[in-house]
Amino acid sequence: MTPVVTLNRVTKRYGDLVALDDVTLAFPRGRFVAVMGPSGSGKSTLLQCAAALDRPTSGTVVMGGTDVGGLSETSRTELRRKHAGFVFQSYNLLPALSVQDNITLPLRLAGVRPDLEWLGELVHRVGLRERLHHKPAELSGGQQQRAAIVRALAARPDVVFADEPTGALDLHSAGQVLDLLRELVDELGQTVVMVTHDPVAATRAHDTLVMADGKVIDVLAAPTSEELAVRLTRLAGEPVT
Amino acid sequence: MIRTALALARAGGLVVVLVAVLGGMALVTATGVIVDSGFRSQPPLRLAGADVVVSARQSIPVEEDLPVALPERAGVPGSLVGAVRAVPGVASAIGDLSFPAAVVNRTNTPSGPTTLGSATPGTPTAATPGRPAADAAGQDGPSPGTAGPDEPSPGTAGHGWASLGLSGRLTAGRPPRAPDEVALRGGRLGARVLVVAGGRPAAYRVTGLVDAPGLYFSDATAAALAGRTSGARAGTVDLVAARAAAGVTPGDLARALRQRLGDRYEIATGRYRADAESPGAAAGRGLLLALPGSIGGISLLIVGFVVGGGLALSINRQRRDLALLRAAGATPRQVRRVVAVQGLAAAVPALVPGAALGYLLAARFGELLVEIGALRADQPLVYGPLPAVAAALALLGGVRVASWAASLRVSRMPVVPGVAGLGEPSRARTNAGLLLILACLVLSSAPLLVRTEAAAIGPATAALLAVIGLALAGPWLVRRAAGALARSRWVARLPGPGWLAVHNCHGHALRTAGEIAALGMVVTLGLSVTLTQTTISEARSRQTSAAMRGLVTITAPGLGGIPHGLLDEVRRLTPAAGMVTTTVVTGPLEFGDNPRLMARPALGLGPDAEGLIDLDVVDGGLGGLTGAAVALDERAGRVGERLEVIMGDGARVEARVVATYRRGLGFGPIVVSRDLAAAHTTTGLDGAILARPAALAPLLARWPGAEVTEVTEGPQAGAASAQTLVNLAVLAVLLAYVLVAVANRLVATTTARRGELDGLRRLGATPRQLRRMLRWEAALIAAGASGSGIVLAAVPLGMLGLGFLWRPVPAGPLWLVPASVLVVGLVVWLAVELPARRIL
């Protein structure tokens, strides 16, 4: 099966700082991949480059069969619109729009007619059917994030990028959101790439990439949270007891 | 606390406050300079050598109000000169006279000691019947804008030789002695010049050259020319000027004189001497008080509006921070203090540059006033520090109050995380706003009931109230309107950017409404103030042109009035009537008058006006206008009644009402008899002759300085048009200020939306789509502002049109409507497009 996104020798520099250092990677379809690492390890930069939000300094990123490097801002936006969905730590729901309008917003921007059956199923699955006409401010944090996940999936993208999706949530809501993401992959065949610093969150993923100093230093398949915690603590340079 | 406040402050919002205060400071300071000048501005002192000037009282005290200034010269008995001379401490005293005098040459152009004026036939000058009020002193002269700053008005340029001792020196030749001798500045000794003095043209020989402005005749000649040798004014002088003996200060001398002469006379020293010298100028500057008064309310409202808007924007941006502050244990009061400190911090740096701007603005304004004849060129504005200080206090106070009001809700927010919603307008606010808009509809019906100029206050006030109402009810209205729009099928089918824009306007109703209300205010005020003025002046000129249809006006602006004998000669050719413009003081005559005493320009007409000038007489006739007689607007009185009138020089007259008429809008509520008017003006001359057209050219060729114009105006027109122009100029400045402030606010708002726009981009919006969305929002705001502005202006203006012109449409220029829409659209578009291009 072709990977949804491939990175080939990607380097990203911000001035003197090397945020991504010669990374080559492919995200396979139908997997839930977690990206972990200490602060400053380059995980957010990896996500931004992989999601075509940013352009790499060197190397190539291929999304949906297209090399992102040579594209204009507008073309990249259109490419993202087609192939990628996004879930943010701060939900990024527009306060002026109802939940339903928020969910269909990317489709409207793309000028695509919403697939009502698909949306209905998603909304049902995340349990927001009764909340569609509310404003985001009237929803709990967990509900808002679930609405954001429906929005990310509304256009049936090849891949959903999630940046710390549970960072602002309490333990219970975070658990619900992670379950939901896993379900989407297992039952609906979606692909999810999630950046997180929470080892518990990462254990819900199929695979976990561990990053340090702009490089992917480890790929763990279904690690336990203890294994991950040890791995990360060692990276931070602290002795393990 | 101060440190916290400044640390929390976001530059964007406070820059808006700073700009608002800067502009507000400039406006209030400039208005202050005008008001200050209304009390203090004076022409240059002529009798500079006099220590004390004794004159008649030129004002009537009014209880609990400013005294009414009398513009026409009231004389004092000649015996007063001797009485003053006898007071210990007086070294010398003279009786001073001023009368119309001008040198004319043979080419039908008046030319004073230097050129007096460049009035050409057909040019409406200050001496057309409707003279600007500042000139209503009876000092008919060339429009002040055309006279040199040092040239006296020709209405008062003639003096007796005795006066020169206090105003200047003889530089060559000898004093005039014979009745045909004159001394002046800048002439040639021995030359023969044609002079019209006291309304009598005659040839004089220049015997002396002097270094003071004006024309000097021998004392006996001067008394004769000024009409003091016979008649009602026999033996009087204009004022007594005294020099103090060595070692006596002017103050001491004034005290001594007051003791000896009592309270009957005005005893002036220092700069008050100039007021005693020119009562016309002293009364004329009263107009300066009236001018900002008529628009001052609007300007304060606008400044408050703009400053308050800037603060609200700044506070809204800090909602989250302020909520955190509350959560961290700050009391609501402390939060309000934080906001107040921020507001003041933004206001203080704007004060000094704002004041400087204000003085510059006032100077420009002074030029405008001189240009339109509302202010004499030799009577400069007074630039004291007081207006700036007062403006600074007013603005700081305003900022303090506005920040308190704006922070009231935020400071009382419950301490719950994440409640910082979008802001619901409160019910009370909405209701108050809707009530105001309703009240405006009631007020605007005033012109249907009362058809006087004062009735126009109704629609003007109505527009103001409507604007405040719109500001209050705006968020609710925008929510409703945008909500309906958002639910409509048309919007649902719009492409993403347009759809989003409608939803943004709906969701951010408070923000959108603030912008719509401010811009709507520009449209409403711009249209209603301008078109109210044009409608009334249209109604007025319809009346006057109907009354004076087919007549021409003969004036002699360079001579200080129509010379004696000219009227008789004109009458030999064609029916003609002399006309005097003066000021009369009466009790209230029409709706909106001062309830105690009211000074107003009035026309003096004689029986010869009967059949010539059609005032649409209801009862009686103009033929009765002789002696102590007046004609009144039909609503002001009845024929046969008696009316107490105070003439422009303070003389109290019990006048018979001999006629009532309908054309009060064009001619004012009172017309006095020409005899009465002429006896109580400074010059004693007719201001103009109204005549049926005839071959007047050969006649006028023999009367240099006289000219014919087709212009026919009532006494109200001049003062009113000066006021109109000034109002419109002030309004233009005000509205420009609002536009700049709103544009500034829009720029700040758009720039602050960077986060929101970035979020949208991540959701798949292209920069082009976002720009299109912002443009849509701009279009919605512009449409909302234009729509609401036009609707709110339309109702009062429709009523005004019905009341004054018998049609539901005000007088033009109606292109102002599309023009205002265009301006609003352009400002909004620029203020959104430019920052959008920068951040997208």
Coordinates of N, CA, C and O in Angstrom, one line a residue, chain B residues 384-509:
Chain B
G384 N -5.2 82.1 23.7 CA -4.8 82.0 25.1 C -4.5 80.6 25.5 O -4.9 79.7 24.7
P385 N -4.0 80.3 26.7 CA -3.7 79.0 27.1 C -5.0 78.3 27.6 O -5.1 77.1 27.6
L386 N -6.0 79.1 27.9 CA -7.2 78.5 28.6 C -7.9 77.4 27.7 O -8.2 76.4 28.3
P387 N -8.1 77.6 26.4 CA -8.8 76.6 25.7 C -8.1 75.2 25.8 O -8.7 74.2 25.9
A388 N -6.7 75.2 25.7 CA -6.0 74.0 25.7 C -6.2 73.3 27.1 O -6.4 72.1 27.2
V389 N -6.1 74.1 28.1 CA -6.2 73.5 29.5 C -7.6 73.0 29.7 O -7.8 71.8 30.2
A390 N -8.6 73.8 29.3 CA -10.0 73.3 29.4 C -10.2 72.0 28.6 O -10.8 71.1 29.1
A391 N -9.7 72.0 27.4 CA -9.8 70.8 26.6 C -9.2 69.6 27.2 O -9.7 68.5 27.2
A392 N -8.0 69.8 27.7 CA -7.3 68.7 28.4 C -8.1 68.1 29.5 O -8.3 66.9 29.6
L393 N -8.6 69.0 30.3 CA -9.4 68.6 31.5 C -10.7 67.8 31.0 O -11.0 66.8 31.5
A394 N -11.3 68.4 30.0 CA -12.5 67.8 29.5 C -12.2 66.4 28.9 O -12.9 65.4 29.2
L395 N -11.1 66.2 28.2 CA -10.8 64.9 27.6 C -10.4 63.9 28.6 O -10.8 62.8 28.5
L396 N -9.6 64.4 29.6 CA -9.1 63.4 30.6 C -10.3 63.0 31.4 O -10.5 61.8 31.7
G397 N -11.2 63.9 31.7 CA -12.5 63.5 32.4 C -13.3 62.6 31.6 O -13.8 61.6 32.1
G398 N -13.4 62.9 30.3 CA -14.1 62.0 29.4 C -13.6 60.6 29.3 O -14.3 59.6 29.4
V399 N -12.2 60.5 29.2 CA -11.6 59.2 29.1 C -11.9 58.5 30.4 O -12.1 57.3 30.4
R400 N -11.8 59.2 31.5 CA -12.0 58.6 32.8 C -13.4 58.0 32.9 O -13.6 56.8 33.3
V401 N -14.4 58.8 32.5 CA -15.8 58.3 32.6 C -16.0 57.2 31.6 O -16.6 56.2 31.9
A402 N -15.5 57.4 30.4 CA -15.7 56.4 29.3 C -15.0 55.0 29.8 O -15.6 54.0 29.5
S403 N -13.9 55.1 30.4 CA -13.2 53.8 30.8 C -14.0 53.2 31.9 O -14.1 52.0 32.0
W404 N -14.6 54.0 32.8 CA -15.4 53.4 33.8 C -16.6 52.7 33.2 O -16.9 51.6 33.6
A405 N -17.3 53.4 32.3 CA -18.5 52.9 31.7 C -18.1 51.6 31.0 O -18.8 50.6 31.0
A406 N -17.0 51.7 30.2 CA -16.7 50.5 29.3 C -16.3 49.3 30.2 O -16.4 48.2 29.7
S407 N -15.7 49.6 31.3 CA -15.2 48.4 32.1 C -16.2 47.9 33.1 O -15.9 46.9 33.8
L408 N -17.3 48.5 33.2 CA -18.3 48.1 34.2 C -18.6 46.6 34.1 O -18.6 45.9 35.0
R409 N -18.9 46.2 32.9 CA -19.4 44.8 32.7 C -18.3 43.9 32.9 O -18.4 42.8 33.5
V410 N -17.1 44.2 32.2 CA -16.0 43.3 32.3 C -15.6 43.1 33.8 O -15.3 42.0 34.2
S411 N -15.6 44.2 34.5 CA -15.1 44.1 35.9 C -16.0 43.3 36.8 O -15.6 42.8 37.8
R412 N -17.3 43.2 36.4 CA -18.2 42.4 37.2 C -18.4 41.0 36.7 O -19.2 40.3 37.2
M413 N -17.6 40.6 35.7 CA -17.7 39.3 35.2 C -17.5 38.3 36.3 O -16.6 38.4 37.1
P414 N -18.3 37.2 36.3 CA -18.0 36.2 37.4 C -16.7 35.6 37.1 O -16.2 35.5 36.0
V415 N -16.0 35.1 38.2 CA -14.7 34.5 38.1 C -14.9 33.1 37.7 O -14.7 32.2 38.5
V416 N -15.2 32.8 36.5 CA -15.3 31.5 36.0 C -14.4 31.4 34.7 O -14.5 32.2 33.9
P417 N -13.5 30.4 34.7 CA -12.6 30.3 33.5 C -13.4 30.1 32.2 O -14.4 29.4 32.2
G418 N -13.0 30.7 31.2 CA -13.5 30.4 29.8 C -14.9 31.0 29.6 O -15.5 30.6 28.6
V419 N -15.3 32.0 30.4 CA -16.6 32.5 30.1 C -16.5 33.7 29.1 O -17.5 34.1 28.6
A420 N -15.3 34.0 28.8 CA -15.2 35.2 27.9 C -15.8 34.9 26.6 O -15.2 34.5 25.6
G421 N -17.1 35.1 26.5 CA -17.9 34.8 25.3 C -17.8 35.9 24.4 O -16.9 36.7 24.4
L422 N -18.8 36.1 23.5 CA -18.7 37.1 22.5 C -19.4 38.4 23.0 O -19.3 39.4 22.3
G423 N -20.0 38.4 24.1 CA -20.7 39.6 24.6 C -22.1 39.7 24.0 O -22.3 40.0 22.9
E424 N -23.0 39.6 24.9 CA -24.4 39.8 24.5 C -24.8 41.2 24.9 O -24.4 41.7 26.0
P425 N -25.4 42.0 24.0 CA -25.9 43.3 24.4 C -26.9 43.2 25.5 O -27.8 42.2 25.5
S426 N -26.9 44.1 26.5 CA -27.9 43.9 27.6 C -29.2 44.5 27.1 O -29.3 45.3 26.2
R427 N -30.2 43.9 27.7 CA -31.6 44.2 27.3 C -31.9 45.7 27.5 O -32.5 46.4 26.7
A428 N -31.4 46.3 28.6 CA -31.7 47.7 29.0 C -31.1 48.6 27.9 O -31.7 49.5 27.4
R429 N -29.9 48.2 27.5 CA -29.2 49.0 26.5 C -30.0 49.1 25.2 O -30.2 50.1 24.6
T430 N -30.4 47.9 24.8 CA -31.2 47.8 23.5 C -32.5 48.6 23.6 O -32.8 49.4 22.7
N431 N -33.2 48.5 24.8 CA -34.4 49.2 24.9 C -34.2 50.7 24.9 O -35.0 51.4 24.2
A432 N -33.2 51.1 25.6 CA -32.9 52.6 25.6 C -32.7 53.1 24.2 O -33.2 54.1 23.8
G433 N -31.9 52.3 23.5 CA -31.6 52.7 22.1 C -32.8 52.8 21.2 O -33.0 53.8 20.5
L434 N -33.7 51.8 21.3 CA -34.9 51.8 20.5 C -35.8 52.9 20.9 O -36.4 53.6 20.0
L435 N -35.9 53.2 22.2 CA -36.7 54.3 22.6 C -36.2 55.6 22.1 O -37.0 56.5 21.6
L436 N -34.9 55.8 22.0 CA -34.3 57.0 21.5 C -34.6 57.2 20.0 O -35.0 58.3 19.6
I437 N -34.6 56.1 19.3 CA -34.9 56.2 17.9 C -36.3 56.5 17.7 O -36.7 57.3 16.8
L438 N -37.2 56.0 18.6 CA -38.6 56.4 18.5 C -38.8 57.9 18.8 O -39.5 58.6 18.1
A439 N -38.1 58.3 19.9 CA -38.2 59.7 20.3 C -37.8 60.7 19.1 O -38.4 61.7 18.9
C440 N -36.8 60.2 18.4 CA -36.3 61.0 17.2 C -37.4 61.2 16.2 O -37.6 62.3 15.6
L441 N -38.3 60.2 16.0 CA -39.3 60.3 15.0 C -40.3 61.3 15.5 O -40.8 62.1 14.7
V442 N -40.6 61.4 16.8 CA -41.5 62.4 17.3 C -41.0 63.8 17.2 O -41.6 64.7 16.7
L443 N -39.7 63.9 17.6 CA -39.1 65.2 17.5 C -39.0 65.8 16.1 O -39.2 67.0 15.8
S444 N -38.8 64.9 15.1 CA -38.6 65.3 13.8 C -39.9 65.8 13.2 O -39.9 66.4 12.1
S445 N -41.0 65.7 13.8 CA -42.3 66.2 13.3 C -42.4 67.7 13.6 O -43.4 68.3 13.1
A446 N -41.5 68.3 14.4 CA -41.6 69.7 14.8 C -41.9 70.6 13.6 O -42.7 71.5 13.7
P447 N -41.2 70.5 12.4 CA -41.4 71.4 11.4 C -42.8 71.4 10.8 O -43.2 72.4 10.1
L448 N -43.5 70.3 11.1 CA -44.9 70.3 10.6 C -45.8 71.2 11.4 O -46.8 71.7 10.9
L449 N -45.4 71.5 12.6 CA -46.2 72.3 13.5 C -45.7 73.7 13.5 O -46.6 74.6 13.5
V450 N -44.4 74.0 13.5 CA -43.9 75.3 13.6 C -43.0 75.6 12.4 O -42.1 74.8 12.2
R451 N -43.3 76.6 11.7 CA -42.5 76.9 10.5 C -41.6 78.1 10.7 O -41.7 79.1 10.1
T452 N -40.7 78.0 11.7 CA -39.7 79.0 11.9 C -38.3 78.3 11.9 O -38.3 77.1 11.9
E453 N -37.3 79.1 11.8 CA -36.0 78.5 11.8 C -35.7 77.6 13.0 O -35.0 76.6 12.9
A454 N -36.3 78.0 14.1 CA -36.0 77.3 15.3 C -36.6 75.9 15.2 O -36.1 74.9 15.8
A455 N -37.6 75.7 14.4 CA -38.2 74.4 14.2 C -37.2 73.4 13.6 O -37.3 72.2 13.8
A456 N -36.2 73.9 12.9 CA -35.2 73.1 12.3 C -34.3 72.4 13.4 O -33.7 71.4 13.1
I457 N -34.4 72.9 14.6 CA -33.6 72.3 15.7 C -34.2 70.9 15.9 O -33.5 70.0 16.3
G458 N -35.5 70.8 15.7 CA -36.2 69.5 15.9 C -35.5 68.4 15.1 O -34.9 67.5 15.7
P459 N -35.5 68.5 13.8 CA -34.8 67.4 13.0 C -33.3 67.3 13.3 O -32.8 66.1 13.3
A460 N -32.7 68.4 13.6 CA -31.2 68.3 13.9 C -31.0 67.5 15.1 O -30.2 66.6 15.2
T461 N -31.8 67.8 16.2 CA -31.7 67.1 17.4 C -32.1 65.6 17.2 O -31.6 64.7 17.8
A462 N -33.2 65.5 16.4 CA -33.7 64.1 16.2 C -32.6 63.2 15.6 O -32.4 62.1 16.0
A463 N -31.8 63.8 14.6 CA -30.7 63.0 14.0 C -29.7 62.6 15.1 O -29.2 61.5 15.1
L464 N -29.4 63.6 16.0 CA -28.4 63.3 17.0 C -28.9 62.2 17.9 O -28.2 61.2 18.2
L465 N -30.2 62.3 18.3 CA -30.7 61.2 19.2 C -30.7 59.9 18.5 O -30.4 58.8 19.0
A466 N -31.1 59.9 17.2 CA -31.1 58.7 16.4 C -29.8 58.0 16.4 O -29.6 56.8 16.5
V467 N -28.7 58.9 16.3 CA -27.4 58.3 16.2 C -27.0 57.7 17.6 O -26.5 56.6 17.6
I468 N -27.4 58.3 18.7 CA -27.1 57.7 20.0 C -27.9 56.4 20.1 O -27.4 55.4 20.6
G469 N -29.2 56.5 19.6 CA -30.0 55.3 19.7 C -29.4 54.1 18.9 O -29.4 53.0 19.3
L470 N -28.9 54.5 17.7 CA -28.3 53.5 16.9 C -27.0 52.8 17.6 O -26.8 51.6 17.6
A471 N -26.3 53.7 18.3 CA -25.1 53.2 19.0 C -25.5 52.2 20.1 O -24.9 51.2 20.3
L472 N -26.6 52.5 20.7 CA -27.0 51.7 21.9 C -27.7 50.4 21.4 O -27.4 49.3 21.8
A473 N -28.6 50.6 20.4 CA -29.4 49.4 20.0 C -28.7 48.6 18.9 O -29.1 47.6 18.5
G474 N -27.6 49.2 18.4 CA -26.8 48.6 17.3 C -26.5 47.1 17.4 O -26.9 46.4 16.5
P475 N -25.9 46.7 18.5 CA -25.6 45.3 18.6 C -26.8 44.4 18.4 O -26.7 43.4 17.7
W476 N -27.9 44.8 19.0 CA -29.1 43.9 18.9 C -29.6 43.9 17.5 O -29.9 42.9 16.9
L477 N -29.6 45.1 16.9 CA -30.1 45.3 15.6 C -29.3 44.4 14.6 O -29.8 43.7 13.7
V478 N -27.9 44.6 14.8 CA -27.0 43.9 13.9 C -27.2 42.4 14.0 O -27.2 41.6 13.1
R479 N -27.4 41.9 15.3 CA -27.6 40.5 15.6 C -28.8 40.0 14.9 O -28.8 38.9 14.2
R480 N -29.9 40.8 15.0 CA -31.2 40.4 14.3 C -31.0 40.4 12.8 O -31.4 39.4 12.2
A481 N -30.5 41.5 12.3 CA -30.4 41.6 10.9 C -29.4 40.5 10.3 O -29.8 39.8 9.3
A482 N -28.2 40.4 10.9 CA -27.3 39.5 10.4 C -27.8 38.1 10.6 O -27.5 37.2 9.8
G483 N -28.5 37.8 11.7 CA -29.0 36.5 11.9 C -30.0 36.1 10.9 O -30.0 35.0 10.3
A484 N -30.9 37.0 10.5 CA -31.9 36.8 9.5 C -31.2 36.5 8.2 O -31.5 35.6 7.4
L485 N -30.2 37.3 7.9 CA -29.4 37.1 6.7 C -28.7 35.8 6.7 O -28.7 35.1 5.7
A486 N -28.1 35.4 7.8 CA -27.3 34.2 7.9 C -28.3 33.0 7.7 O -27.8 32.0 7.1
R487 N -29.5 33.1 8.1 CA -30.4 31.9 7.9 C -31.0 31.9 6.5 O -31.7 30.9 6.2
S488 N -30.9 33.0 5.8 CA -31.6 33.0 4.5 C -30.9 32.0 3.5 O -29.8 31.7 3.6
R489 N -31.7 31.6 2.6 CA -31.3 30.6 1.6 C -30.2 31.2 0.7 O -29.2 30.5 0.3
W490 N -30.3 32.5 0.5 CA -29.4 33.2 -0.4 C -28.0 33.1 0.1 O -27.0 32.7 -0.5
V491 N -27.8 33.3 1.5 CA -26.5 33.3 2.1 C -26.0 31.9 2.2 O -24.8 31.6 2.0
A492 N -27.0 30.9 2.4 CA -26.5 29.5 2.5 C -25.9 29.1 1.2 O -25.0 28.2 1.2
R493 N -26.3 29.7 0.1 CA -25.8 29.2 -1.1 C -24.5 30.0 -1.6 O -24.0 29.7 -2.6
L494 N -24.2 31.0 -0.7 CA -23.0 31.8 -1.1 C -21.7 30.9 -1.0 O -21.7 30.0 -0.2
P495 N -20.7 31.2 -1.7 CA -19.4 30.5 -1.5 C -18.9 30.8 -0.1 O -19.3 31.8 0.5
G496 N -17.9 30.0 0.3 CA -17.4 30.1 1.6 C -17.1 31.5 2.2 O -17.6 31.8 3.2
P497 N -16.3 32.3 1.5 CA -15.9 33.6 2.1 C -17.1 34.5 2.4 O -17.2 35.0 3.5
G498 N -18.1 34.6 1.5 CA -19.3 35.4 1.8 C -20.1 34.9 2.9 O -20.5 35.6 3.8
W499 N -20.2 33.6 2.9 CA -21.0 32.9 3.9 C -20.4 33.2 5.3 O -21.0 33.5 6.3
L500 N -19.1 33.0 5.3 CA -18.3 33.2 6.6 C -18.5 34.7 7.1 O -18.6 34.9 8.3
A501 N -18.4 35.6 6.1 CA -18.5 37.0 6.5 C -19.8 37.3 7.1 O -19.8 38.0 8.2
V502 N -20.9 36.8 6.6 CA -22.2 37.1 7.2 C -22.2 36.5 8.6 O -22.7 37.1 9.5
H503 N -21.7 35.3 8.7 CA -21.7 34.7 10.1 C -20.8 35.4 11.0 O -21.1 35.5 12.2
N504 N -19.7 35.9 10.6 CA -18.8 36.7 11.4 C -19.5 38.0 11.9 O -19.5 38.3 13.1
C505 N -20.3 38.7 11.0 CA -21.0 39.9 11.4 C -22.0 39.5 12.5 O -22.2 40.3 13.4
H506 N -22.6 38.4 12.3 CA -23.7 37.9 13.2 C -23.0 37.6 14.6 O -23.4 38.0 15.6
G507 N -22.0 36.7 14.5 CA -21.4 36.3 15.7 C -20.7 37.4 16.5 O -20.7 37.4 17.7
H508 N -20.1 38.3 15.8 CA -19.3 39.4 16.5 C -20.2 40.7 16.4 O -19.7 41.7 15.9
A509 N -21.4 40.5 16.8 CA -22.4 41.7 16.6 C -21.9 42.9 17.3 O -22.1 44.0 16.7

